[in-house]
Coordinates of C-alpha atoms and ligand atoms in Angstrom, one line a residue:
M1 CA 5.5 -3.2 15.1
Q2 CA 6.9 0.2 14.3
E3 CA 7.5 3.4 16.7
T4 CA 7.4 6.6 15.1
S5 CA 8.9 9.5 16.2
A6 CA 4.5 11.2 16.7
S7 CA 4.3 7.8 19.0
I8 CA 1.9 6.4 16.7
E9 CA 2.3 2.5 16.2
I10 CA 1.4 0.5 12.8
I11 CA 0.5 -3.0 13.2
A12 CA 0.3 -5.1 10.2
L13 CA -3.0 -7.4 10.9
P14 CA -2.5 -10.1 8.7
A15 CA -6.2 -11.5 6.4
F16 CA -7.5 -13.7 4.2
S17 CA -4.4 -15.5 3.2
D18 CA -1.9 -12.8 1.6
N19 CA -3.6 -9.6 3.4
Y20 CA -2.4 -7.3 5.9
L21 CA -5.2 -4.8 7.0
W22 CA -3.0 -2.1 9.1
L23 CA -3.4 -0.6 12.7
I24 CA -2.8 2.4 14.4
R25 CA -2.4 3.7 17.2
Q26 CA -1.6 5.9 19.6
A27 CA -2.9 5.6 24.1
Q28 CA -5.9 3.9 23.9
F29 CA -6.8 5.1 20.4
A30 CA -6.9 3.2 16.5
L31 CA -7.1 4.1 12.8
V32 CA -7.2 0.9 10.4
V33 CA -6.7 1.2 6.5
D34 CA -8.8 -1.2 4.8
P35 CA -9.9 -3.8 7.5
G36 CA -11.3 -6.0 4.6
D37 CA -12.1 -8.6 7.6
A38 CA -14.0 -6.6 10.4
A39 CA -13.7 -9.4 12.7
V40 CA -10.0 -9.2 12.7
I41 CA -10.0 -6.1 13.1
A42 CA -12.2 -6.5 16.9
Q43 CA -10.5 -9.1 17.8
A44 CA -7.3 -7.1 17.2
L45 CA -9.2 -4.1 19.1
A46 CA -10.4 -6.0 21.9
S47 CA -7.0 -7.4 22.5
A48 CA -5.2 -4.4 23.2
N49 CA -8.3 -2.6 24.8
L50 CA -8.5 -0.1 21.8
Q51 CA -10.9 2.3 21.0
L52 CA -11.6 2.6 16.8
K53 CA -11.2 6.3 16.0
G54 CA -11.2 5.8 12.3
I55 CA -11.3 3.8 8.7
L56 CA -9.6 5.0 5.8
L57 CA -10.2 2.8 2.8
T58 CA -8.3 3.3 -0.9
H59 CA -9.7 1.1 -2.9
H60 CA -13.9 -0.3 -3.7
H61 CA -12.5 -4.5 -3.7
A62 CA -14.1 -5.9 -0.8
D63 CA -10.6 -7.9 0.4
H64 CA -10.5 -3.9 1.3
V65 CA -13.8 -2.8 1.9
G66 CA -15.7 -5.6 3.6
G67 CA -15.6 -4.5 6.9
A68 CA -15.8 -1.6 7.2
M69 CA -19.6 -1.3 7.5
A70 CA -20.1 -3.4 10.2
L71 CA -16.7 -1.6 12.7
Q72 CA -18.4 1.8 11.6
Q73 CA -22.2 0.9 12.8
H74 CA -20.1 -0.6 16.1
W75 CA -17.8 2.7 16.5
Q76 CA -19.5 5.0 14.8
C77 CA -16.7 6.2 13.0
P78 CA -15.6 8.3 10.7
V79 CA -15.2 6.3 7.3
Y80 CA -13.1 7.8 4.5
A81 CA -12.8 6.7 1.2
P82 CA -12.6 8.0 -2.4
D83 CA -14.8 10.3 -4.2
S84 CA -16.6 7.8 -6.8
A85 CA -19.9 7.2 -7.0
H86 CA -19.3 2.8 -5.7
A87 CA -21.5 1.2 -3.8
A88 CA -18.9 -0.3 -1.5
Y89 CA -18.7 3.5 0.4
Q90 CA -22.3 3.6 0.9
M91 CA -22.5 4.1 4.5
P92 CA -22.7 6.5 7.5
Q93 CA -20.3 9.5 7.8
V94 CA -18.2 8.7 4.7
T95 CA -15.9 11.8 4.2
R96 CA -15.5 12.0 0.5
V97 CA -11.3 12.0 -0.3
K98 CA -9.4 13.5 -3.3
Q99 CA -5.8 14.6 -4.8
G100 CA -4.5 17.2 -2.3
D101 CA -6.5 16.4 0.7
Q102 CA -5.7 17.0 3.9
L103 CA -6.4 15.0 7.1
T104 CA -6.4 15.4 10.8
F105 CA -7.8 13.0 13.1
E106 CA -9.5 13.5 16.4
H107 CA -7.8 11.6 19.5
F108 CA -4.8 11.6 18.5
S109 CA -2.2 14.4 18.7
G110 CA 0.7 14.9 15.8
L111 CA -1.0 13.1 13.5
Y112 CA -1.8 14.7 9.4
G113 CA -2.8 13.4 6.5
E114 CA -2.4 14.0 3.0
V115 CA -3.6 12.4 -0.1
I116 CA -2.7 11.1 -3.2
A117 CA -4.8 10.0 -6.5
L118 CA -3.1 6.8 -7.6
P119 CA -5.2 5.6 -10.8
G120 CA -4.4 2.9 -11.8
H121 CA -5.3 -0.8 -9.9
T122 CA -8.6 1.1 -9.8
L123 CA -9.8 4.2 -11.6
D124 CA -10.7 5.9 -7.9
H125 CA -7.4 4.3 -6.0
V126 CA -5.9 6.7 -3.4
A127 CA -3.2 6.2 -0.8
Y128 CA -2.8 8.2 2.7
Y129 CA 0.0 9.2 3.2
L130 CA 0.4 10.2 7.4
N131 CA 3.1 12.7 8.4
Q132 CA 4.9 12.8 5.5
Q133 CA 6.4 10.0 6.4
H134 CA 3.9 6.6 5.4
L135 CA 2.4 6.3 3.0
F136 CA -0.3 3.6 3.4
S137 CA -0.6 2.5 -0.7
G138 CA -3.3 0.0 -0.7
D139 CA -2.7 -2.2 -3.7
V140 CA -0.5 -0.4 -6.0
L141 CA 2.6 -0.9 -5.0
F142 CA 3.2 -4.1 -3.1
G143 CA 7.2 -4.8 -2.7
A144 CA 8.9 -5.4 -5.7
G145 CA 5.9 -5.4 -7.3
C146 CA 2.8 -3.0 -8.1
G147 CA -0.6 -3.8 -8.3
R148 CA -2.5 -5.6 -11.6
L149 CA -4.6 -2.5 -14.0
F150 CA -8.2 -4.1 -13.0
E151 CA -9.4 0.0 -14.3
G152 CA -7.0 1.5 -15.5
T153 CA -4.5 2.3 -18.5
P154 CA -0.5 1.7 -18.2
A155 CA -0.5 4.6 -18.4
Q156 CA -2.1 5.9 -15.4
M157 CA 0.0 3.4 -13.3
F158 CA 2.9 4.0 -14.7
A159 CA 2.5 8.1 -13.8
S160 CA 0.7 6.5 -10.2
L161 CA 4.2 5.0 -9.3
Q162 CA 6.1 8.0 -10.8
T163 CA 4.5 10.0 -7.9
I164 CA 5.4 8.0 -5.5
A165 CA 8.9 7.9 -6.4
A166 CA 8.7 10.7 -6.1
L167 CA 8.3 11.2 -2.5
P168 CA 10.7 11.8 -0.3
L169 CA 13.8 8.9 0.4
E170 CA 12.8 7.9 3.8
T171 CA 9.3 7.7 3.1
Q172 CA 7.8 4.4 4.4
I173 CA 5.4 2.9 2.6
Y174 CA 2.7 -0.3 3.6
P175 CA 1.2 -2.3 1.0
A176 CA -2.1 -4.6 1.2
H177 CA -0.7 -7.7 0.5
E178 CA 2.5 -9.8 1.0
Y179 CA 4.0 -10.6 -2.0
T180 CA 7.9 -9.8 -2.2
A181 CA 8.6 -13.2 -2.7
H182 CA 7.1 -13.7 -5.4
N183 CA 7.6 -10.7 -6.5
I184 CA 11.6 -10.7 -5.9
A185 CA 11.7 -14.4 -8.2
F186 CA 9.6 -12.5 -10.9
A187 CA 11.8 -9.3 -10.9
Q188 CA 15.2 -11.4 -11.4
T189 CA 13.8 -12.7 -14.3
V190 CA 14.5 -9.1 -15.9
D191 CA 17.0 -7.2 -13.2
P192 CA 18.9 -10.3 -12.7
E193 CA 22.0 -8.4 -12.5
N194 CA 21.1 -6.4 -9.7
M195 CA 22.8 -6.7 -6.7
D196 CA 20.4 -5.1 -4.4
L197 CA 17.6 -7.4 -5.6
Q198 CA 19.8 -10.1 -5.0
Q199 CA 20.6 -9.4 -1.4
R200 CA 16.6 -8.5 -1.1
A201 CA 15.6 -11.9 -2.1
Q202 CA 18.3 -13.2 0.9
T203 CA 16.6 -10.9 3.8
T204 CA 12.6 -11.6 2.1
A205 CA 13.5 -15.5 2.0
S206 CA 15.1 -15.6 5.8
L207 CA 11.6 -12.9 6.6
R208 CA 9.5 -15.7 5.0
A209 CA 10.7 -18.8 6.6
R210 CA 10.5 -17.6 10.1
G211 CA 6.8 -16.6 9.3
L212 CA 7.1 -12.9 9.7
P213 CA 5.7 -9.8 6.9
T214 CA 8.7 -8.4 4.4
L215 CA 6.3 -4.6 5.0
P216 CA 6.3 -2.3 5.6
T217 CA 9.0 -1.6 3.0
A218 CA 11.6 1.8 2.5
L219 CA 10.8 3.7 -0.4
K220 CA 14.2 3.5 -1.0
L221 CA 14.4 -0.3 -1.1
E222 CA 11.7 0.3 -4.0
L223 CA 13.8 2.5 -6.0
A224 CA 16.8 0.1 -6.3
T225 CA 14.6 -3.4 -5.8
N226 CA 10.8 -2.9 -7.9
P227 CA 11.2 -3.2 -11.5
F228 CA 8.4 -0.9 -12.0
L229 CA 10.1 1.5 -10.8
R230 CA 13.3 0.1 -12.5
C231 CA 12.1 0.8 -16.2
E232 CA 14.1 4.0 -17.1
A233 CA 17.1 2.1 -15.9
L234 CA 15.5 -1.3 -17.7
S235 CA 15.0 0.3 -20.7
K236 CA 18.8 1.3 -20.5
Q237 CA 19.3 -2.5 -20.4
P238 CA 19.7 -4.9 -23.5
A239 CA 16.8 -6.6 -23.5
F240 CA 14.8 -3.6 -23.8
M241 CA 17.2 -1.3 -25.3
D242 CA 15.4 1.3 -26.8
W243 CA 12.6 1.4 -25.3
S244 CA 10.4 4.3 -23.6
A245 CA 10.3 3.3 -19.5
I246 CA 6.6 3.0 -20.2
D247 CA 6.9 0.9 -23.2
V248 CA 8.7 -1.6 -20.2
F249 CA 7.0 -1.2 -18.2
T250 CA 3.8 -1.8 -20.2
E251 CA 5.5 -5.1 -21.0
L252 CA 6.6 -5.8 -17.9
R253 CA 2.7 -6.0 -16.2
A254 CA 2.1 -8.2 -19.3
R255 CA 4.4 -10.9 -18.0
R256 CA 4.1 -10.5 -14.2
N257 CA -0.1 -11.6 -15.0
L258 CA 1.5 -14.4 -16.4
F259 CA 4.4 -15.6 -14.6
Ligands
LIG1 ZN1 -7.4 -4.4 -5.0

């Protein structure tokens, strides 16, 4: 749970084996991002006596949209979804969103959002950037890692990660999966001298040993430790000497698939 300047709380709800469904709360009102499991959301709303006022979808995979239809039908709330024809988004009260769209949310004061297109994991993937501070990154950026390329090219994903890298350093990032520990183990195979990464391995192990989320994460920490954001720096190391940053990215993503 995190208190913010706009008096919102952002809460991680674990679901399935390693998903987080993010709930944004102000007073008795809530928004959810990628409600893959309606029952998890329903229970969280009931236990805190909250009313659901909006659903934000980053992409069409079932573990992100699976609960959206049932929640929308129960709460009659708006749904924000990528502007693509995918059947997963065909439900009532859908607002199609695309790069640069500005969002405001009824019932919430001082809360606004911007849509950022981040193709690569899927072609239609978007992120929601709330109050120029909180980035809900779906399956594009994970703690110390990035999503698989199911639909996009390495160049698309690389550009999407560069877009995230260019956000303000204070940005907090809310990925949809708890993959941080395994991603760090991989990162250490390609960036073994990175002291920030070694420090992060320790703090991550400590959090996981206590059953705590490693997320959200800070962009500043990702820039220092996430190999998929460090391709330019890695391209100057002996193992990748004279490679382009995007060639490093492509190689790292291929290796990570097998790790
Ligand atoms: Zn996905």
